[in-house]
Short mmCIF file of C-alpha atoms and ligand atoms in Angstrom, two decimals:
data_model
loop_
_atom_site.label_atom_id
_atom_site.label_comp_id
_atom_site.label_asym_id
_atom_site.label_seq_id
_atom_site.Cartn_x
_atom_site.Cartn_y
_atom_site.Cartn_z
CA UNK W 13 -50.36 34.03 46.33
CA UNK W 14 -47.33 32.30 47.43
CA UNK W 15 -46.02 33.71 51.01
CA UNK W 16 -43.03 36.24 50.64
CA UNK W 17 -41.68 36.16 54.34
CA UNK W 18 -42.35 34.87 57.54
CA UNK W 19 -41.80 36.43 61.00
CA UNK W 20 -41.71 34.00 64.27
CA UNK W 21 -40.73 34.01 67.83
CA UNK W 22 -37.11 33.13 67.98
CA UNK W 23 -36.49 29.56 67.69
CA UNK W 24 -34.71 26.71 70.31
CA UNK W 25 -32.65 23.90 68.87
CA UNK W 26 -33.84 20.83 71.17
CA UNK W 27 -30.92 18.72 69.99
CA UNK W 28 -27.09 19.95 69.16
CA UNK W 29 -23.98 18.37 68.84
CA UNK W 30 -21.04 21.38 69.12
CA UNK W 31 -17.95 20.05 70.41
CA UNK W 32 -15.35 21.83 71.55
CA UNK W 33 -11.97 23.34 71.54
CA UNK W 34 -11.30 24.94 67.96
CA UNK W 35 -14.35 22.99 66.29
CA UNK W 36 -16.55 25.15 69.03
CA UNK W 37 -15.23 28.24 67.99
CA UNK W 38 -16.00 27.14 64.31
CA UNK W 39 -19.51 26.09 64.42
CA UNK W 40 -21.27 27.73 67.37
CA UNK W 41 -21.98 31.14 65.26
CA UNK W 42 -24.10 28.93 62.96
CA UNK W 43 -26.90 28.28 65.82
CA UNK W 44 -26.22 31.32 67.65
CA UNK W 45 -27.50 33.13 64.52
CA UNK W 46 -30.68 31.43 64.51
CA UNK W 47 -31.67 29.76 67.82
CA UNK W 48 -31.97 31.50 71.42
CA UNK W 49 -31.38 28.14 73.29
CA UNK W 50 -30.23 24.97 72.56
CA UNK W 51 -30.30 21.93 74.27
CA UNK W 52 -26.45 20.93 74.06
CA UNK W 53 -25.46 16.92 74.15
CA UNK W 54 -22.79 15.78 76.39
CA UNK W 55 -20.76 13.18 74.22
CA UNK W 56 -17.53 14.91 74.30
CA UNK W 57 -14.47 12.80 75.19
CA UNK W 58 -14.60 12.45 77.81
CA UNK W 59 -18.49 12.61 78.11
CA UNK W 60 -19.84 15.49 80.56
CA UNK W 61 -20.35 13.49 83.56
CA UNK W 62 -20.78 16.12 86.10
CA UNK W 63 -21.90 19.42 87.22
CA UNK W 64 -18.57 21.05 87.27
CA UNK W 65 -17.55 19.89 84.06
CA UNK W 66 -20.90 20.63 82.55
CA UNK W 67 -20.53 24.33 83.85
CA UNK W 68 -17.57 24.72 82.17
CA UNK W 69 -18.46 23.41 78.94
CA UNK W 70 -21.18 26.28 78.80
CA UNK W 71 -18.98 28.73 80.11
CA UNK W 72 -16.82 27.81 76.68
CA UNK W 73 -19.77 27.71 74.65
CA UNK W 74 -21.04 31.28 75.60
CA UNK W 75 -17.61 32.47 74.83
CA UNK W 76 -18.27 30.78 71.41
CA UNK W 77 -21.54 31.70 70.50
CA UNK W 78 -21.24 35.29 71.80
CA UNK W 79 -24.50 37.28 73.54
CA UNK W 80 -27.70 36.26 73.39
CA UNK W 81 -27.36 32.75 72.77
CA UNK W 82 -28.31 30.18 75.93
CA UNK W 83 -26.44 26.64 75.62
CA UNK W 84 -29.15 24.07 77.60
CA UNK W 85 -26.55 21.67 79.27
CA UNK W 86 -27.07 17.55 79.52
CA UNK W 87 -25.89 15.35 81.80
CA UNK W 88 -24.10 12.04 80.14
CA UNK W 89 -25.47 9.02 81.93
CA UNK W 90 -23.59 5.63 82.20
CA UNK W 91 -23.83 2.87 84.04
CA UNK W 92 -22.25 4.69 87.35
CA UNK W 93 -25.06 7.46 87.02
CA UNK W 94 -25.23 9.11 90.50
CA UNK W 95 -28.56 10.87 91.26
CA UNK W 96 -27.07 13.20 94.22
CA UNK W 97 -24.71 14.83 91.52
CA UNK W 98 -27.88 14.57 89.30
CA UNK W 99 -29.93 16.40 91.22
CA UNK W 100 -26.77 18.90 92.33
CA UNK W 101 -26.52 19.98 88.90
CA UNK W 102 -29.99 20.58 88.72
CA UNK W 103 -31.31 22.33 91.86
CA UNK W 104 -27.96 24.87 90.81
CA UNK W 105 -29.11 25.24 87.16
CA UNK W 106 -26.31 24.16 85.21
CA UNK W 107 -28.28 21.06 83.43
CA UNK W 108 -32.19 20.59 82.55
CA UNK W 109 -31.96 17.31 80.97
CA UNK W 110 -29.72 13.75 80.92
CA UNK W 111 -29.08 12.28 77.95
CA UNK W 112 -29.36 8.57 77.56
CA UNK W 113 -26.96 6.61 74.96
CA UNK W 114 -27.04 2.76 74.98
CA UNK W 115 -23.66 1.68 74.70
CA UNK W 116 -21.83 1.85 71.72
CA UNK W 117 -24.75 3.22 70.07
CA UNK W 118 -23.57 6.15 68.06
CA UNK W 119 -20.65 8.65 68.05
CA UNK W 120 -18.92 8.88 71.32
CA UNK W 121 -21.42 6.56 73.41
CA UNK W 122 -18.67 4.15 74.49
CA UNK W 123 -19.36 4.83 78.10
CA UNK W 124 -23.05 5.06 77.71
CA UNK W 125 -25.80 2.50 79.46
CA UNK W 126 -25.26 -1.08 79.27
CA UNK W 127 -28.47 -2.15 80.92
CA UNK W 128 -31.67 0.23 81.71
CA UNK W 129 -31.89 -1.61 84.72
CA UNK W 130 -28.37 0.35 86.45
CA UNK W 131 -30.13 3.68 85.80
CA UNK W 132 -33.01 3.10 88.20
CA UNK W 133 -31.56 5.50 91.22
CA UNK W 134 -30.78 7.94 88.72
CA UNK W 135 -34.06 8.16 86.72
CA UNK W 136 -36.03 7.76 90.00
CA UNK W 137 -34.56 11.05 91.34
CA UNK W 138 -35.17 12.35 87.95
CA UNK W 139 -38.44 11.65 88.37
CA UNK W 140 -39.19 12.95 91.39
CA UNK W 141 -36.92 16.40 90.87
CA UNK W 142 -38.82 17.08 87.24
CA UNK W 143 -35.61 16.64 85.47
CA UNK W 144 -35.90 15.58 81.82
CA UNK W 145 -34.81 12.26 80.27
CA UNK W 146 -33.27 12.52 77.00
CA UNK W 147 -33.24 9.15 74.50
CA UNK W 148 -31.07 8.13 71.93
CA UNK W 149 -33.74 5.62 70.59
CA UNK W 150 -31.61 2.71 69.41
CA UNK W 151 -30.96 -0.56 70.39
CA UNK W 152 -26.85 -1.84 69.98
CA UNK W 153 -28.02 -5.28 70.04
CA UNK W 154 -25.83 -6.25 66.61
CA UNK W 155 -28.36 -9.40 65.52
CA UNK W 156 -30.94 -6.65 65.20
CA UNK W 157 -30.56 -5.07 61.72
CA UNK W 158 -29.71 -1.20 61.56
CA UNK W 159 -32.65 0.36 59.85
CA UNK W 160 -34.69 -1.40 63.04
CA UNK W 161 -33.03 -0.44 65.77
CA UNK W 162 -35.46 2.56 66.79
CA UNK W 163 -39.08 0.46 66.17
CA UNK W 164 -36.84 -2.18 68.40
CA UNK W 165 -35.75 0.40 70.77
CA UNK W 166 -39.64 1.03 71.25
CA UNK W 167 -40.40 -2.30 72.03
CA UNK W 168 -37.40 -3.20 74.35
CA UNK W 169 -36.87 -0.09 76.22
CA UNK W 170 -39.17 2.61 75.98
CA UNK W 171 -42.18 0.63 76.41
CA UNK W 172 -41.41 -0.21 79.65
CA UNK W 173 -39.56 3.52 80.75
CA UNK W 174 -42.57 4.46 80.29
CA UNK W 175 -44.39 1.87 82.06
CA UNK W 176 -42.32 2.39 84.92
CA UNK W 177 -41.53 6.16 85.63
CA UNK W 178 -44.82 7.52 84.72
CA UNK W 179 -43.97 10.83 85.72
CA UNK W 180 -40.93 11.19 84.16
CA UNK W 181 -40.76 13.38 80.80
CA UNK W 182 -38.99 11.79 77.99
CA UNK W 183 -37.78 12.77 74.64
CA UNK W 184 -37.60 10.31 71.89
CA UNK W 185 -34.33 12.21 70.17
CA UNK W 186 -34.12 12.11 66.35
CA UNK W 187 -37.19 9.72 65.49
CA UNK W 188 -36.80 8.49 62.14
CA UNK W 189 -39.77 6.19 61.58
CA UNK W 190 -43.35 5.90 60.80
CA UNK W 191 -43.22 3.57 64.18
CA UNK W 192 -41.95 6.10 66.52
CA UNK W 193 -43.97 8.87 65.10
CA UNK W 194 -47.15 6.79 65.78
CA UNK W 195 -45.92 5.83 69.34
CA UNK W 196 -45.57 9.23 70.36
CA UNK W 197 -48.54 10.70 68.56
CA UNK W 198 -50.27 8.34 70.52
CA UNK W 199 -48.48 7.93 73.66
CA UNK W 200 -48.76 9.49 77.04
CA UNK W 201 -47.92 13.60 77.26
CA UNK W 202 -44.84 12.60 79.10
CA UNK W 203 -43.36 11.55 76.21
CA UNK W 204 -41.99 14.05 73.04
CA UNK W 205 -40.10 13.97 70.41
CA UNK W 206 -37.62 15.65 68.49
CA UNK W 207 -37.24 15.56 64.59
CA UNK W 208 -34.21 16.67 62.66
CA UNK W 209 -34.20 17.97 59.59
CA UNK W 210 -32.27 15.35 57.38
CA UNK W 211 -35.02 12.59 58.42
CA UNK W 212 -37.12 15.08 56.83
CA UNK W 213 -35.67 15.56 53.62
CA UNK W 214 -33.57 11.79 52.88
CA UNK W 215 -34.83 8.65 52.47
CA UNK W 216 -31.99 5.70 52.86
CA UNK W 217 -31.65 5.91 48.77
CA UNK W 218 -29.37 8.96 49.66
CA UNK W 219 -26.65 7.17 51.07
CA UNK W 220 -26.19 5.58 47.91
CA UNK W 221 -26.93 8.11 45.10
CA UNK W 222 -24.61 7.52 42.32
CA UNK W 223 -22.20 6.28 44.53
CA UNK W 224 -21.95 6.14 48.43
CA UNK W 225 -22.50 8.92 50.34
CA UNK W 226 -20.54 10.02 53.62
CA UNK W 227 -22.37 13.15 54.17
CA UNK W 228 -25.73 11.50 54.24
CA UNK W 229 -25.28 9.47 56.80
CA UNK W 230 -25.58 9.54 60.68
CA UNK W 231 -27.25 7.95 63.35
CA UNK W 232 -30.32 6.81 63.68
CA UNK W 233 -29.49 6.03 59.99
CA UNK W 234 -31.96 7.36 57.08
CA UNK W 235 -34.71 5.06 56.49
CA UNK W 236 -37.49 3.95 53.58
CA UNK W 237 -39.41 6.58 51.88
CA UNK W 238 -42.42 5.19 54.06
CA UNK W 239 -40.47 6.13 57.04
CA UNK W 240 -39.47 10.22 55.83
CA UNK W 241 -43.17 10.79 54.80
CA UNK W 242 -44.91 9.85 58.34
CA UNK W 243 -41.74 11.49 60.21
CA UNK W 244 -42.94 14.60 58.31
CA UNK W 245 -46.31 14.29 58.32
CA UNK W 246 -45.82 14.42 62.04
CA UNK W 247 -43.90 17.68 62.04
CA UNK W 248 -46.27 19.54 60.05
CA UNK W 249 -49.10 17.61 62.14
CA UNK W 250 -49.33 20.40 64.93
CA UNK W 251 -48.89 17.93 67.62
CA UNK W 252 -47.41 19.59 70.62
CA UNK W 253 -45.46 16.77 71.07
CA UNK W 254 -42.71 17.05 68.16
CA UNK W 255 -40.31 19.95 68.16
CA UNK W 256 -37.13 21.04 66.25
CA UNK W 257 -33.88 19.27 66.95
CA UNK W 258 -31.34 19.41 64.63
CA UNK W 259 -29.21 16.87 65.91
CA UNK W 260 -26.27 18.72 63.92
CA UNK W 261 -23.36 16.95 64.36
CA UNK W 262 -20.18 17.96 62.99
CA UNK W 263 -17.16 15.94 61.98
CA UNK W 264 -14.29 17.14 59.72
CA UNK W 265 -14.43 16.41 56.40
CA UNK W 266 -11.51 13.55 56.23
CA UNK W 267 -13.44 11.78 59.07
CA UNK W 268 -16.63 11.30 56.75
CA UNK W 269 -14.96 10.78 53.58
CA UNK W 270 -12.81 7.81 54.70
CA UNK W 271 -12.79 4.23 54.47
CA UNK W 272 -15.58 4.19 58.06
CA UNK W 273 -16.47 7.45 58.39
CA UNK W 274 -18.08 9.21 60.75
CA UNK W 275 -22.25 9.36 61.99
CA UNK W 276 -23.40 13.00 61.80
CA UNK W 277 -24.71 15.57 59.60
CA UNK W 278 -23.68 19.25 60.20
CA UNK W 279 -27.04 20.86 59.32
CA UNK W 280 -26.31 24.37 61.19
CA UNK W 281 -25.38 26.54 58.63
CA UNK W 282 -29.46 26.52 57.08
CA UNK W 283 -31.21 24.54 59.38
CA UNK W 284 -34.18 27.02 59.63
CA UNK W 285 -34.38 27.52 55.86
CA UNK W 286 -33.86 23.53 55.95
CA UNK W 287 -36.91 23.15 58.09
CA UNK W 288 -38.63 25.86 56.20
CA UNK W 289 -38.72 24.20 52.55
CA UNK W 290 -40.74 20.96 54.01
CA UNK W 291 -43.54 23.08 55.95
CA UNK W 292 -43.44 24.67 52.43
CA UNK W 293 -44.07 21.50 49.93
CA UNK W 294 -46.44 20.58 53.12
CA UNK W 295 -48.05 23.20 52.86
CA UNK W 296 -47.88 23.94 56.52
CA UNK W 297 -45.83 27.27 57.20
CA UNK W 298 -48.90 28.48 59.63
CA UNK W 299 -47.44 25.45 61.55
CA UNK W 300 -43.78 26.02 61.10
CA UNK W 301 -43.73 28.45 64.58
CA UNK W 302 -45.28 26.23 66.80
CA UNK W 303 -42.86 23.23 66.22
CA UNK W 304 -39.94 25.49 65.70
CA UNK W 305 -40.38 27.57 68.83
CA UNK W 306 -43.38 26.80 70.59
CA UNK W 307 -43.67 22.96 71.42
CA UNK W 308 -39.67 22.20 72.65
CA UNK W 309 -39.75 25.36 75.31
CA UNK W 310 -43.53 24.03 76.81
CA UNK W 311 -42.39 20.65 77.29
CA UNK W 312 -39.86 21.43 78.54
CA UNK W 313 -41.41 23.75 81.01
CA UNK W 314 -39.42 26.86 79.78
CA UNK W 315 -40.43 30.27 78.63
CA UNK W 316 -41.17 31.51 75.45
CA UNK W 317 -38.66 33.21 73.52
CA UNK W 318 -38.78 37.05 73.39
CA UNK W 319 -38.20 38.65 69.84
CA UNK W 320 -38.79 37.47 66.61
CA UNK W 321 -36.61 36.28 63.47
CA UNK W 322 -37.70 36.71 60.06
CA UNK W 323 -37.38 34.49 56.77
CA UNK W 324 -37.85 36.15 53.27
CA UNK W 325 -38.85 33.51 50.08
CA UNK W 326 -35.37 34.16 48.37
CA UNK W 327 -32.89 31.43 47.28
CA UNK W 328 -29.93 30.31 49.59
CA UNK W 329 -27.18 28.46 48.13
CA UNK W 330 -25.33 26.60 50.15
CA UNK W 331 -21.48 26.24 50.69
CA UNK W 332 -19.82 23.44 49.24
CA UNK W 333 -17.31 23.49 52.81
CA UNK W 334 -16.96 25.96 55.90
CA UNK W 335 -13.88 26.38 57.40
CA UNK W 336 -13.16 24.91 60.39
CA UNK W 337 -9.40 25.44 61.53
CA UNK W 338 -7.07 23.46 59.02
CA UNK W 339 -9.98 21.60 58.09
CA UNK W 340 -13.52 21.84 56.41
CA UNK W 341 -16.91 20.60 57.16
CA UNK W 342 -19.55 20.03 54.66
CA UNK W 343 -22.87 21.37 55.32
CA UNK W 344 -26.22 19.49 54.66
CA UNK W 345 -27.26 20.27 51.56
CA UNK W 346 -23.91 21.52 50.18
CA UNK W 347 -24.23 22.86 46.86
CA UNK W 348 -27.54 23.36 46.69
CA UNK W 349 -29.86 26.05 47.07
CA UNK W 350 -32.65 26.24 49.37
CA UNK W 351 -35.79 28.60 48.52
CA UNK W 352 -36.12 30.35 52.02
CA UNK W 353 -33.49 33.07 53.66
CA UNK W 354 -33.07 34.37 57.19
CA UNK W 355 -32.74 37.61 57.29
CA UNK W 356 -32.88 39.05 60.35
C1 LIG B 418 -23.98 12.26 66.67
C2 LIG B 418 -22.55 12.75 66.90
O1 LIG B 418 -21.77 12.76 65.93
O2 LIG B 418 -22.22 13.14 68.01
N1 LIG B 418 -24.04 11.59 65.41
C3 LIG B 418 -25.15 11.37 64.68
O3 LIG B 418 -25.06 10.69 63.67
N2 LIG B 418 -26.30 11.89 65.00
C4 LIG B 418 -24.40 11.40 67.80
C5 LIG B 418 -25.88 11.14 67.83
O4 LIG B 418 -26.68 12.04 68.07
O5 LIG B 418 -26.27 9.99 67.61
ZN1 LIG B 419 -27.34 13.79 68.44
#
């Protein structure tokens, strides 16, 4: 008999994008409704740099998301990275994590890390404190094509991060390949990884269904079909070592539908039910709590959740827009209706 509902420990989101200012306000309710934490990236502009600015940045994102919603702040590295102010805005609890973008690699990374090399003070103390390093898995190298830049990434940079601060826990953010699901499935337990839930459902034809297709796309781009099965084979897999992360990243409409839009997908509004439908068709919902709120909180050496949410098999359609200000966003999966809905 097919399952009717399904009631979990309340789930963390170990990867958000939610701005600020009036496109906060708009979009923090979404995640608030469904996750107790999240694990919030720093690529504002300017990036959050420091402990101070960090602290404020949650203070505005409680205000946002209302009670009972925890914002897990990241520290932006770049190539100035200093690990007293590291290690400040950890020993006083306003950070857990850093976040590491290569330069230029995605949306708002212009200040990130030019050369891995710079960061050794920084992830040394890192090391040494237990303070989390976060990795946007790409290379910017522009000779190497786009759909390889995370199995280069692997190669290049991780490889040897791992090599070289052995003690030092690292998330691979957003993997979306068979290559980085195998090196973490079989790579040492300091190293995770989180998995969103568009590299779950699109393979790269979806950027080009009919037509080409703004609201499909993001970074680490979508890749072959090869790529989406192993990614969710190894979310359904039971591995401790991949978690939720939904990577939601917001950008007005008119900055997606333009002539160079925007990288990110704004999968907030249903990202549980999201989630839900592939442990579904995988026939894994028994496995659907552990990676949703399980996994992310151990590795990171956090508690368990208190309370529970529950998810009833009834169809959710999806909004074609939200509002956000003067402007919309459109949701993943716009228009379309999803078989699972939260409840309560
Ligand atoms: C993110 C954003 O818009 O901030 N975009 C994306 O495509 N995922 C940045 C990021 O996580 O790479
Ligand atoms: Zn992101």
């Amino acid at each position: 008999m097919q399952t009717q509902s399904l009631t979990i420990r309340r789930p963390d989101d170990w990867h958000l994008h939610l701005r600020d200012g009036d496109l906060l306000s708009a979009v923090a309710p979404y995640s608030a409704r469904q996750f107790a934490r999240a694990i919030i990236m720093p690529n504002l502009l300017p990036p959050v740099t420091t402990a101070s600015a960090a602290d404020a940045y949650r203070s505005r994102i409680r205000a946002a998301a209302g009670e009972g919603f925890e914002p897990l702040m990241t520290c932006y590295l770049t190539d100035q990275a200093d690990p007293d102010e590291l290690e400040r805005g950890f020993r006083e609890g306003i950070w857990v994590a850093a976040k590491l973008y290569p330069a230029n690699a995605t949306t708002n990374s212009a200040h990130g890390v030019t050369d891995i090399a710079r960061l050794r003070p920084a992830l040394e103390r890192m090391q040494r404190i237990g303070m989390l390093l976060l990795v946007h898995g790409e290379v910017t190298d522009p000779e190497i094509d786009i759909f390889d830049r995370e199995a280069v990434f692997i190669d290049r940079v991780l490889t040897g991060l791992l090599r070289d601060y052995p003690e030092l826990k690292i998330v691979f953010e957003h993997i979306t390949t068979a290559d980085a699901a195998k090196f973490v499935a079989e790579g040492p337990s300091q190293l995770a990884a989180t998995i969103t839930p568009q590299h779950l459902h699109l393979n790269r034809n979806a950027l080009f269904a009919g037509g080409i297709r703004p609201h499909a796309y993001c970074l680490p781009v979508v890749k072959r079909e090869k790529h989406r099965l192993a990614v969710r084979a190894a979310a359904v897999s039971g591995s401790p070592k991949f978690f939720l992360g939904t990577d939601s990243a917001p950008h007005l409409r008119e900055t997606k539908e333009t002539g160079c839009g925007c990288a990110g997908i704004f999968n907030a509004p249903h990202a549980l039910e999201s989630y839900l439908t592939v442990f579904e068709e995988e026939r894994a919902l028994d496995r659907f709590e552990a990676f949703a709120s399980e996994h992310g909180a151990r590795f990171y050496g956090l508690p368990l959740n208190e309370g529970t949410i529950t998810l009833e098999h009834s169809p959710t359609t999806v909004a074609e827009a939200v509002d956000a200000g003067a402007s919309t966003l459109v949701p993943f999966h716009a228009g379309e209706t999803l078989a699972w809905r939260m409840t309560s």
